[in-house]
Amino acid sequence: MSVNRAIGWDLDGLPRIVRGEGSYLIDATGRRYLDGSGGPAAFSIGHAHPEVNAAITAQLAQVACGYRYLFTSEPLEQLTALVLRHCGADFGHVVYCASGSEAVEGAMKVALQYWNARALPSKCRFIARQRSYHGSTLGALSLSGFDERRAPFARSLLDVSFVSAANAYRPPPGVAGDALVPFLADELDQRIRSLGAGNVAAFVFEPVVGAAGGVVPAPPGYAQAMREVCDRHDVLMIADEVMCGSGRCGTWSAMAHEGVVPDIIAVAKGLAGGYIPLGATIFRRALGATIIEAHGSILTGHTFSGHTAACAAGLAVQRIIERDALLERVRTRGATLQQEIRAALARHAAVGDVRGRGYFIGIELVRDRATRQPFPAGRGLSNAINRHAFDDGLIIFPCAGNAGDGLGDTIIIAPPYNASEAELAELVDKLERAVARALR
Ligand SMILES: Cc1ncc(COP(=O)(O)O)c(C=O)c1O
């Protein structure tokens, strides 16, 4: 059997990775690729960081993993303290896992167990949003407003109710400007009422949408308005920060920017920066206390939850981010980077929108700036930009379909938080060249 068949995707023509060096990846022929998107916004402090590798190696030399029901460990305890400190005083629990999908599954299960512990087991339905992605496991996929990824599994997914995306560039028909947030809050309110608040466990959303929308920050006031609706109906709020969290947007939790406290946060990608797979479901003390009082323990997690070497990797990554003040860097330099990208692409009429927060920047390409009409799907514009960038030694993240019906072209830019000035300049330069070539 060919390797392609064995692993389930097409390897033909892909370069063979052999080395990482800060913001660069290097293939077997010696070609260098500037990591302008952290793959899918995962590699928060670049590749082969000597301090992170030393921390992992030192941990492996001691022990790879102490099983979570038999042992605690220093990396586990210190990472947990650090994560909880970043999330704020309301939060008291962290259940680790190895991916974003698992972190979202954990969030769903914590919500369900909480309502069960409160003797309200009928509160078991979830409300999520159109044009969202929450993961590939069946529960997380059920929450995902992403038809292209759901279709083959649709009949086996949970019955999740979907409300509109919070997208100021592509609002629901007839709704724009200041009317958007009240419309969305009213829609959620009505949806909870029609399902019956006694049947709804949680509202799940990405504070800044990633792959399903090409970086879509919610409009100002959105999170606050949705929080009020959730509180009114005793519905939990789950923030999926797998892509936008762990500092990517310039605050450790993306929700901190909104000044709104969710009940449960899912993180993954940037937590250990790709050095070892690591995700986490983080939730409020009050939820944990209720669950533990009723059931004795939190019934989610996996064999390798809190894997010692994975926690050592996460701790090393997070300590570097703190020590080198990288959140501050992402916040301030991110705003400038966004302006630089906007300026570099200004001459291309097809660039309809440049948006985002921190080092999480989306570029949307449209056939007509005034009407925001997307390019035909057959043109494959975002993939073409990606190909030209990759050929030129720049990694970006193309997303198609954000405008619905398979239409829409966006590009995500998400460099390592510690990328140098020269690397950011190279990123902008090569991005502009790739856009120009694809549009030619
Ligand atoms: C917002 C969001 N949630 C969940 C996931 C699933 O994460 P993973 O692919 O690590 O399972 C992703 C992956 O892209 C994501 O962007």
CSV table of C-alpha atoms and ligand atoms in Angstrom, one decimal:
chain,number,residue,atom,x,y,z
A,1,MET,CA,0.0,0.0,0.0
A,2,SER,CA,1.3,3.5,-0.8
A,3,VAL,CA,2.1,5.9,2.0
A,4,ASN,CA,-0.6,8.2,0.5
A,5,ARG,CA,-3.3,5.6,1.0
A,6,ALA,CA,-1.9,4.5,4.4
A,7,ILE,CA,-2.1,7.9,6.0
A,8,GLY,CA,-5.2,9.1,4.2
A,9,TRP,CA,-4.0,12.3,2.4
A,10,ASP,CA,-2.0,13.0,-0.7
A,11,LEU,CA,1.7,13.4,0.0
A,12,ASP,CA,2.7,13.5,-3.7
A,13,GLY,CA,4.7,16.6,-4.4
A,14,LEU,CA,5.0,17.7,-0.8
A,15,PRO,CA,8.5,18.7,0.4
A,16,ARG,CA,10.0,16.6,3.2
A,17,ILE,CA,10.5,18.6,6.4
A,18,VAL,CA,13.8,18.0,8.1
A,19,ARG,CA,14.4,21.0,10.4
A,20,GLY,CA,12.9,24.1,12.1
A,21,GLU,CA,14.8,27.2,12.9
A,22,GLY,CA,12.8,29.9,14.7
A,23,SER,CA,10.3,31.3,12.2
A,24,TYR,CA,11.6,29.1,9.4
A,25,LEU,CA,11.0,25.5,8.3
A,26,ILE,CA,13.6,23.8,6.2
A,27,ASP,CA,13.0,20.9,3.8
A,28,ALA,CA,15.3,18.1,2.7
A,29,THR,CA,16.6,20.1,-0.3
A,30,GLY,CA,17.6,22.9,2.0
A,31,ARG,CA,14.7,25.2,0.9
A,32,ARG,CA,13.6,27.6,3.7
A,33,TYR,CA,9.9,28.5,4.4
A,34,LEU,CA,9.0,31.4,6.5
A,35,ASP,CA,6.1,30.3,8.8
A,36,GLY,CA,3.6,33.1,8.2
A,37,SER,CA,0.6,31.3,9.6
A,38,GLY,CA,2.0,28.9,12.2
A,39,GLY,CA,0.4,26.2,10.0
A,40,PRO,CA,-3.1,26.7,11.2
A,41,ALA,CA,-2.1,29.3,13.8
A,42,ALA,CA,-0.5,26.7,16.0
A,43,PHE,CA,3.2,27.4,16.3
A,44,SER,CA,3.2,30.3,18.7
A,45,ILE,CA,6.9,30.8,19.3
A,46,GLY,CA,8.3,29.2,16.1
A,47,HIS,CA,10.2,26.0,15.7
A,48,ALA,CA,13.0,24.2,17.5
A,49,HIS,CA,13.3,26.8,20.2
A,50,PRO,CA,16.3,25.6,22.2
A,51,GLU,CA,14.8,26.3,25.6
A,52,VAL,CA,11.6,24.4,24.9
A,53,ASN,CA,13.5,21.5,23.4
A,54,ALA,CA,15.8,21.5,26.5
A,55,ALA,CA,12.7,21.5,28.8
A,56,ILE,CA,11.2,18.6,26.9
A,57,THR,CA,14.4,16.6,26.8
A,58,ALA,CA,15.1,17.1,30.5
A,59,GLN,CA,11.5,15.9,31.3
A,60,LEU,CA,11.9,12.9,29.0
A,61,ALA,CA,15.2,12.0,30.7
A,62,GLN,CA,13.3,11.9,34.0
A,63,VAL,CA,9.9,10.4,33.0
A,64,ALA,CA,7.7,10.9,29.9
A,65,CYS,CA,4.4,10.6,31.7
A,66,GLY,CA,2.9,9.9,35.1
A,67,TYR,CA,-0.7,8.6,34.7
A,68,ARG,CA,-3.0,11.3,35.9
A,69,TYR,CA,-4.9,9.2,38.5
A,70,LEU,CA,-1.7,8.0,40.1
A,71,PHE,CA,0.6,11.0,40.0
A,72,THR,CA,0.9,14.7,39.9
A,73,SER,CA,4.0,16.5,38.6
A,74,GLU,CA,5.7,19.8,38.7
A,75,PRO,CA,5.1,20.7,35.0
A,76,LEU,CA,1.4,19.8,35.4
A,77,GLU,CA,1.0,21.9,38.6
A,78,GLN,CA,2.9,24.9,37.3
A,79,LEU,CA,1.3,25.0,33.9
A,80,THR,CA,-2.2,24.7,35.6
A,81,ALA,CA,-1.3,27.6,37.9
A,82,LEU,CA,-0.1,29.7,35.0
A,83,VAL,CA,-3.2,28.9,32.9
A,84,LEU,CA,-5.6,29.7,35.7
A,85,ARG,CA,-3.7,32.9,36.5
A,86,HIS,CA,-4.2,34.0,32.9
A,87,CYS,CA,-7.9,33.2,32.8
A,88,GLY,CA,-8.7,35.0,36.0
A,89,ALA,CA,-10.1,34.3,39.5
A,90,ASP,CA,-13.4,32.8,38.3
A,91,PHE,CA,-11.6,29.8,36.8
A,92,GLY,CA,-10.5,26.9,38.9
A,93,HIS,CA,-10.2,23.8,36.7
A,94,VAL,CA,-8.2,22.6,33.8
A,95,VAL,CA,-8.7,19.2,32.1
A,96,TYR,CA,-5.9,18.5,29.6
A,97,CYS,CA,-6.1,16.7,26.4
A,98,ALA,CA,-4.1,16.4,23.1
A,99,SER,CA,-6.1,18.4,20.6
A,100,GLY,CA,-8.6,21.2,20.0
A,101,SER,CA,-11.4,18.7,19.2
A,102,GLU,CA,-10.9,17.0,22.5
A,103,ALA,CA,-10.8,20.3,24.3
A,104,VAL,CA,-14.2,21.2,22.8
A,105,GLU,CA,-15.5,17.7,23.6
A,106,GLY,CA,-14.4,18.3,27.1
A,107,ALA,CA,-16.2,21.6,27.2
A,108,MET,CA,-19.4,19.9,26.0
A,109,LYS,CA,-19.1,17.2,28.6
A,110,VAL,CA,-18.4,19.6,31.5
A,111,ALA,CA,-21.5,21.6,30.5
A,112,LEU,CA,-23.7,18.4,30.3
A,113,GLN,CA,-22.3,17.0,33.6
A,114,TYR,CA,-22.9,20.4,35.3
A,115,TRP,CA,-26.6,20.5,34.4
A,116,ASN,CA,-26.9,16.8,35.4
A,117,ALA,CA,-25.3,17.6,38.7
A,118,ARG,CA,-27.9,20.4,39.1
A,119,ALA,CA,-30.6,17.8,38.5
A,120,LEU,CA,-31.5,19.5,35.2
A,121,PRO,CA,-30.5,16.7,32.8
A,122,SER,CA,-32.9,18.0,30.1
A,123,LYS,CA,-30.5,20.9,29.6
A,124,CYS,CA,-28.6,18.9,27.0
A,125,ARG,CA,-28.8,20.8,23.7
A,126,PHE,CA,-26.2,23.1,22.2
A,127,ILE,CA,-26.5,26.3,20.2
A,128,ALA,CA,-23.6,27.1,17.9
A,129,ARG,CA,-23.1,29.4,15.0
A,130,GLN,CA,-23.0,29.2,11.2
A,131,ARG,CA,-19.6,29.4,9.6
A,132,SER,CA,-17.7,28.0,12.6
A,133,TYR,CA,-15.3,25.2,13.2
A,134,HIS,CA,-15.0,23.4,16.5
A,135,GLY,CA,-13.2,20.1,15.5
A,136,SER,CA,-13.4,16.8,13.8
A,137,THR,CA,-14.6,14.4,16.5
A,138,LEU,CA,-18.4,13.8,16.3
A,139,GLY,CA,-19.4,16.1,19.1
A,140,ALA,CA,-17.1,19.0,18.1
A,141,LEU,CA,-18.1,18.5,14.4
A,142,SER,CA,-21.8,18.6,15.5
A,143,LEU,CA,-21.2,22.1,16.7
A,144,SER,CA,-19.4,23.2,13.6
A,145,GLY,CA,-21.3,25.3,11.0
A,146,PHE,CA,-19.1,24.0,8.3
A,147,ASP,CA,-21.1,22.0,5.7
A,148,GLU,CA,-18.1,20.9,3.7
A,149,ARG,CA,-16.6,19.1,6.7
A,150,ARG,CA,-19.9,17.8,8.1
A,151,ALA,CA,-21.6,16.4,5.0
A,152,PRO,CA,-20.5,12.8,5.0
A,153,PHE,CA,-21.2,12.4,8.8
A,154,ALA,CA,-24.4,14.6,8.9
A,155,ARG,CA,-26.7,11.8,9.8
A,156,SER,CA,-24.7,10.7,12.9
A,157,LEU,CA,-24.2,14.2,14.3
A,158,LEU,CA,-25.9,15.7,17.4
A,159,ASP,CA,-28.9,17.9,16.8
A,160,VAL,CA,-27.3,21.3,17.3
A,161,SER,CA,-29.2,24.5,16.7
A,162,PHE,CA,-27.3,27.1,14.6
A,163,VAL,CA,-27.6,30.9,14.8
A,164,SER,CA,-26.0,33.5,12.6
A,165,ALA,CA,-22.3,34.2,12.4
A,166,ALA,CA,-21.2,37.5,14.0
A,167,ASN,CA,-19.6,38.8,10.8
A,168,ALA,CA,-19.7,42.6,10.2
A,169,TYR,CA,-18.4,42.1,6.7
A,170,ARG,CA,-21.0,39.5,5.8
A,171,PRO,CA,-23.9,40.3,8.0
A,172,PRO,CA,-27.3,38.6,7.7
A,173,PRO,CA,-29.4,40.1,4.8
A,174,GLY,CA,-30.8,43.4,5.7
A,175,VAL,CA,-28.8,43.8,8.9
A,176,ALA,CA,-25.8,46.1,9.1
A,177,GLY,CA,-23.9,48.5,11.2
A,178,ASP,CA,-25.2,49.2,14.7
A,179,ALA,CA,-28.2,46.9,14.2
A,180,LEU,CA,-26.0,43.8,14.0
A,181,VAL,CA,-25.3,43.1,17.7
A,182,PRO,CA,-28.9,43.7,18.8
A,183,PHE,CA,-30.1,41.5,15.9
A,184,LEU,CA,-27.8,38.6,16.9
A,185,ALA,CA,-28.6,39.0,20.6
A,186,ASP,CA,-32.3,38.8,19.8
A,187,GLU,CA,-31.8,35.8,17.5
A,188,LEU,CA,-30.1,33.9,20.3
A,189,ASP,CA,-32.7,35.0,22.8
A,190,GLN,CA,-35.5,33.8,20.4
A,191,ARG,CA,-33.7,30.5,19.7
A,192,ILE,CA,-33.3,29.7,23.4
A,193,ARG,CA,-37.0,30.5,23.9
A,194,SER,CA,-38.1,28.3,21.0
A,195,LEU,CA,-36.0,25.4,22.1
A,196,GLY,CA,-37.0,26.0,25.7
A,197,ALA,CA,-34.3,27.3,28.1
A,198,GLY,CA,-34.8,24.1,30.1
A,199,ASN,CA,-33.4,22.2,27.2
A,200,VAL,CA,-30.4,24.3,26.4
A,201,ALA,CA,-27.0,23.4,27.9
A,202,ALA,CA,-24.7,26.0,26.3
A,203,PHE,CA,-24.0,28.5,23.6
A,204,VAL,CA,-20.7,27.8,21.9
A,205,PHE,CA,-18.7,30.3,19.8
A,206,GLU,CA,-15.3,31.3,18.6
A,207,PRO,CA,-14.5,34.8,19.9
A,208,VAL,CA,-12.5,35.3,16.7
A,209,VAL,CA,-13.6,32.8,14.0
A,210,GLY,CA,-10.7,31.0,12.4
A,211,ALA,CA,-10.7,28.5,9.5
A,212,ALA,CA,-14.5,28.8,8.8
A,213,GLY,CA,-14.4,32.5,8.3
A,214,GLY,CA,-10.9,33.6,7.6
A,215,VAL,CA,-10.4,35.5,10.9
A,216,VAL,CA,-13.6,37.2,11.9
A,217,PRO,CA,-13.6,39.1,15.2
A,218,ALA,CA,-17.0,39.6,16.6
A,219,PRO,CA,-18.3,43.2,16.4
A,220,PRO,CA,-17.7,45.3,19.6
A,221,GLY,CA,-20.3,44.6,22.3
A,222,TYR,CA,-21.2,41.2,20.8
A,223,ALA,CA,-19.7,39.0,23.6
A,224,GLN,CA,-21.3,41.2,26.3
A,225,ALA,CA,-24.7,41.0,24.6
A,226,MET,CA,-24.5,37.2,24.2
A,227,ARG,CA,-23.4,36.9,27.8
A,228,GLU,CA,-26.5,38.8,28.9
A,229,VAL,CA,-28.8,36.5,26.9
A,230,CYS,CA,-27.1,33.4,28.3
A,231,ASP,CA,-27.4,34.7,31.8
A,232,ARG,CA,-31.1,35.6,31.3
A,233,HIS,CA,-31.8,32.0,30.4
A,234,ASP,CA,-29.3,30.2,32.6
A,235,VAL,CA,-27.4,28.9,29.6
A,236,LEU,CA,-23.6,28.4,29.8
A,237,MET,CA,-21.2,30.2,27.5
A,238,ILE,CA,-18.4,28.2,25.9
A,239,ALA,CA,-15.6,30.1,24.2
A,240,ASP,CA,-13.7,28.0,21.7
A,241,GLU,CA,-10.3,29.7,21.8
A,242,VAL,CA,-8.5,26.8,20.2
A,243,MET,CA,-7.3,29.0,17.3
A,244,CYS,CA,-7.7,32.5,18.7
A,245,GLY,CA,-6.5,31.9,22.3
A,246,SER,CA,-3.3,31.3,24.1
A,247,GLY,CA,-2.1,34.8,23.2
A,248,ARG,CA,-2.7,34.7,19.5
A,249,CYS,CA,-4.8,37.8,19.6
A,250,GLY,CA,-2.6,39.7,22.1
A,251,THR,CA,-4.4,38.7,25.3
A,252,TRP,CA,-3.9,35.3,26.8
A,253,SER,CA,-7.6,34.5,26.6
A,254,ALA,CA,-9.2,36.1,23.5
A,255,MET,CA,-12.3,36.8,25.7
A,256,ALA,CA,-10.2,39.1,27.9
A,257,HIS,CA,-10.3,41.7,25.1
A,258,GLU,CA,-14.1,41.7,25.4
A,259,GLY,CA,-14.1,42.1,29.2
A,260,VAL,CA,-16.5,39.2,29.3
A,261,VAL,CA,-16.0,36.0,31.3
A,262,PRO,CA,-17.3,32.8,29.7
A,263,ASP,CA,-18.0,29.7,31.7
A,264,ILE,CA,-15.8,27.3,29.8
A,265,ILE,CA,-12.8,28.0,27.5
A,266,ALA,CA,-11.3,25.4,25.1
A,267,VAL,CA,-7.6,26.0,24.1
A,268,ALA,CA,-5.1,23.9,22.2
A,269,LYS,CA,-2.9,24.8,19.3
A,270,GLY,CA,-0.7,27.6,20.8
A,271,LEU,CA,-0.7,26.3,24.3
A,272,ALA,CA,2.4,24.1,23.8
A,273,GLY,CA,3.0,25.8,20.4
A,274,GLY,CA,3.1,22.5,18.5
A,275,TYR,CA,6.1,21.1,20.4
A,276,ILE,CA,3.9,18.3,21.8
A,277,PRO,CA,0.2,18.1,21.2
A,278,LEU,CA,-1.6,19.7,24.1
A,279,GLY,CA,-5.1,21.1,24.6
A,280,ALA,CA,-7.2,22.0,27.7
A,281,THR,CA,-10.7,22.6,28.8
A,282,ILE,CA,-10.7,25.4,31.4
A,283,PHE,CA,-13.8,26.1,33.5
A,284,ARG,CA,-15.1,28.1,36.3
A,285,ARG,CA,-14.7,27.1,39.9
A,286,ALA,CA,-18.4,27.1,40.5
A,287,LEU,CA,-19.0,24.6,37.7
A,288,GLY,CA,-16.3,22.2,39.1
A,289,ALA,CA,-17.6,22.6,42.7
A,290,THR,CA,-21.2,21.7,41.7
A,291,ILE,CA,-20.0,18.7,39.6
A,292,ILE,CA,-17.6,17.4,42.3
A,293,GLU,CA,-20.2,17.8,45.0
A,294,ALA,CA,-22.8,15.8,43.1
A,295,HIS,CA,-20.7,13.2,41.2
A,296,GLY,CA,-17.3,13.2,43.0
A,297,SER,CA,-15.2,13.9,39.9
A,298,ILE,CA,-15.2,15.4,36.5
A,299,LEU,CA,-16.0,12.7,34.0
A,300,THR,CA,-14.0,13.8,31.1
A,301,GLY,CA,-10.3,13.3,30.0
A,302,HIS,CA,-8.2,10.7,28.4
A,303,THR,CA,-5.3,8.3,29.2
A,304,PHE,CA,-2.8,10.9,28.4
A,305,SER,CA,-4.6,13.9,30.0
A,306,GLY,CA,-1.9,16.0,31.7
A,307,HIS,CA,0.9,14.1,29.9
A,308,THR,CA,4.0,15.2,31.9
A,309,ALA,CA,6.3,16.0,28.9
A,310,ALA,CA,3.4,17.7,27.1
A,311,CYS,CA,2.9,19.9,30.2
A,312,ALA,CA,6.6,20.6,30.3
A,313,ALA,CA,6.5,21.7,26.7
A,314,GLY,CA,3.4,23.9,27.4
A,315,LEU,CA,5.1,25.4,30.5
A,316,ALA,CA,8.3,26.2,28.7
A,317,VAL,CA,6.4,27.9,25.8
A,318,GLN,CA,4.2,29.9,28.1
A,319,ARG,CA,7.1,31.0,30.3
A,320,ILE,CA,9.0,32.3,27.3
A,321,ILE,CA,5.9,34.2,26.2
A,322,GLU,CA,5.7,35.8,29.7
A,323,ARG,CA,9.4,36.4,30.1
A,324,ASP,CA,9.8,38.0,26.7
A,325,ALA,CA,6.6,40.1,27.0
A,326,LEU,CA,5.3,38.5,23.8
A,327,LEU,CA,1.6,39.2,24.5
A,328,GLU,CA,2.4,42.9,24.5
A,329,ARG,CA,4.5,42.5,21.3
A,330,VAL,CA,1.6,40.7,19.6
A,331,ARG,CA,-0.9,43.3,20.7
A,332,THR,CA,1.1,46.4,19.5
A,333,ARG,CA,3.1,44.9,16.6
A,334,GLY,CA,0.0,43.1,15.4
A,335,ALA,CA,-1.9,46.3,14.9
A,336,THR,CA,1.0,47.7,12.9
A,337,LEU,CA,1.4,44.4,10.9
A,338,GLN,CA,-2.3,44.6,10.0
A,339,GLN,CA,-1.8,48.2,8.7
A,340,GLU,CA,1.3,47.1,6.8
A,341,ILE,CA,-0.6,44.3,5.1
A,342,ARG,CA,-3.5,46.6,4.2
A,343,ALA,CA,-1.0,49.1,2.7
A,344,ALA,CA,0.9,46.5,0.8
A,345,LEU,CA,-2.3,45.1,-0.7
A,346,ALA,CA,-4.1,48.4,-1.3
A,347,ARG,CA,-3.4,48.4,-5.0
A,348,HIS,CA,-5.3,45.1,-5.5
A,349,ALA,CA,-9.0,45.9,-6.0
A,350,ALA,CA,-9.7,42.2,-5.2
A,351,VAL,CA,-8.7,42.7,-1.5
A,352,GLY,CA,-12.0,43.4,0.1
A,353,ASP,CA,-11.1,43.3,3.8
A,354,VAL,CA,-8.1,43.1,6.0
A,355,ARG,CA,-9.1,42.4,9.6
A,356,GLY,CA,-8.2,40.6,12.8
A,357,ARG,CA,-6.5,41.1,16.2
A,358,GLY,CA,-2.9,40.7,17.3
A,359,TYR,CA,-1.1,38.1,15.2
A,360,PHE,CA,-4.3,36.7,13.8
A,361,ILE,CA,-5.0,38.5,10.6
A,362,GLY,CA,-7.5,37.6,7.8
A,363,ILE,CA,-7.5,38.9,4.2
A,364,GLU,CA,-10.7,38.5,2.2
A,365,LEU,CA,-10.7,38.5,-1.6
A,366,VAL,CA,-13.7,39.6,-3.5
A,367,ARG,CA,-14.6,40.0,-7.2
A,368,ASP,CA,-16.3,43.3,-6.4
A,369,ARG,CA,-15.3,45.5,-3.5
A,370,ALA,CA,-18.6,47.5,-3.5
A,371,THR,CA,-20.9,44.5,-3.5
A,372,ARG,CA,-18.5,42.1,-1.7
A,373,GLN,CA,-19.4,39.5,-4.3
A,374,PRO,CA,-17.0,36.5,-4.0
A,375,PHE,CA,-15.0,35.0,-6.8
A,376,PRO,CA,-16.4,31.9,-8.5
A,377,ALA,CA,-15.4,28.7,-6.5
A,378,GLY,CA,-13.9,27.2,-9.6
A,379,ARG,CA,-11.2,29.9,-9.7
A,380,GLY,CA,-9.7,28.6,-6.4
A,381,LEU,CA,-8.2,31.9,-5.6
A,382,SER,CA,-7.2,31.4,-2.0
A,383,ASN,CA,-5.5,28.1,-2.9
A,384,ALA,CA,-3.7,29.8,-5.8
A,385,ILE,CA,-2.3,32.5,-3.5
A,386,ASN,CA,-1.3,29.8,-1.1
A,387,ARG,CA,0.6,27.9,-3.9
A,388,HIS,CA,2.4,31.0,-5.1
A,389,ALA,CA,3.4,31.9,-1.5
A,390,PHE,CA,4.6,28.4,-0.8
A,391,ASP,CA,6.6,28.3,-4.0
A,392,ASP,CA,8.2,31.6,-2.9
A,393,GLY,CA,9.0,30.2,0.6
A,394,LEU,CA,6.1,31.6,2.6
A,395,ILE,CA,3.6,29.5,4.6
A,396,ILE,CA,0.1,31.1,4.8
A,397,PHE,CA,-3.3,29.5,5.6
A,398,PRO,CA,-5.9,29.6,2.8
A,399,CYS,CA,-9.6,29.1,3.7
A,400,ALA,CA,-12.3,28.9,1.1
A,401,GLY,CA,-16.1,28.9,1.4
A,402,ASN,CA,-16.6,31.6,4.1
A,403,ALA,CA,-19.2,33.3,2.0
A,404,GLY,CA,-21.4,30.2,1.9
A,405,ASP,CA,-22.4,27.9,-1.0
A,406,GLY,CA,-18.7,27.0,-1.4
A,407,LEU,CA,-17.9,30.6,-2.3
A,408,GLY,CA,-15.4,32.9,-0.6
A,409,ASP,CA,-11.6,33.2,-0.5
A,410,THR,CA,-9.7,34.2,2.6
A,411,ILE,CA,-6.1,33.9,3.8
A,412,ILE,CA,-5.0,33.7,7.4
A,413,ILE,CA,-1.7,35.3,8.6
A,414,ALA,CA,-0.6,34.2,12.0
A,415,PRO,CA,3.2,34.5,12.5
A,416,PRO,CA,5.1,33.3,15.6
A,417,TYR,CA,4.8,35.8,18.4
A,418,ASN,CA,8.6,36.2,18.5
A,419,ALA,CA,9.1,36.7,14.7
A,420,SER,CA,11.7,39.4,14.0
A,421,GLU,CA,11.2,42.7,12.2
A,422,ALA,CA,13.0,41.3,9.2
A,423,GLU,CA,10.8,38.2,9.2
A,424,LEU,CA,7.6,40.3,9.4
A,425,ALA,CA,8.9,42.5,6.5
A,426,GLU,CA,9.6,39.3,4.4
A,427,LEU,CA,6.1,38.0,5.2
A,428,VAL,CA,4.4,41.2,4.0
A,429,ASP,CA,6.6,41.3,0.9
A,430,LYS,CA,6.1,37.7,-0.1
A,431,LEU,CA,2.4,37.9,0.6
A,432,GLU,CA,1.9,40.8,-1.7
A,433,ARG,CA,3.9,39.0,-4.4
A,434,ALA,CA,1.7,35.9,-4.0
A,435,VAL,CA,-1.5,37.9,-4.2
A,436,ALA,CA,-0.3,39.7,-7.3
A,437,ARG,CA,0.7,36.5,-9.0
A,438,ALA,CA,-2.6,34.8,-8.3
A,439,LEU,CA,-4.6,37.7,-9.5
A,440,ARG,CA,-2.6,38.2,-12.7
B,1,LIG,C1,-11.7,27.0,16.7
B,1,LIG,C2,-11.2,25.6,16.6
B,1,LIG,N1,-11.7,24.7,17.4
B,1,LIG,C3,-11.3,23.4,17.4
B,1,LIG,C4,-10.4,22.9,16.4
B,1,LIG,C5,-10.0,21.5,16.4
B,1,LIG,O1,-8.7,21.4,16.8
B,1,LIG,P1,-7.8,20.1,16.4
B,1,LIG,O2,-7.6,20.1,14.9
B,1,LIG,O3,-6.5,20.3,17.2
B,1,LIG,O4,-8.6,18.9,16.9
B,1,LIG,C6,-9.9,23.9,15.5
B,1,LIG,C7,-9.0,23.4,14.5
B,1,LIG,O5,-8.6,24.1,13.5
B,1,LIG,C8,-10.3,25.2,15.6
B,1,LIG,O6,-9.8,26.1,14.7
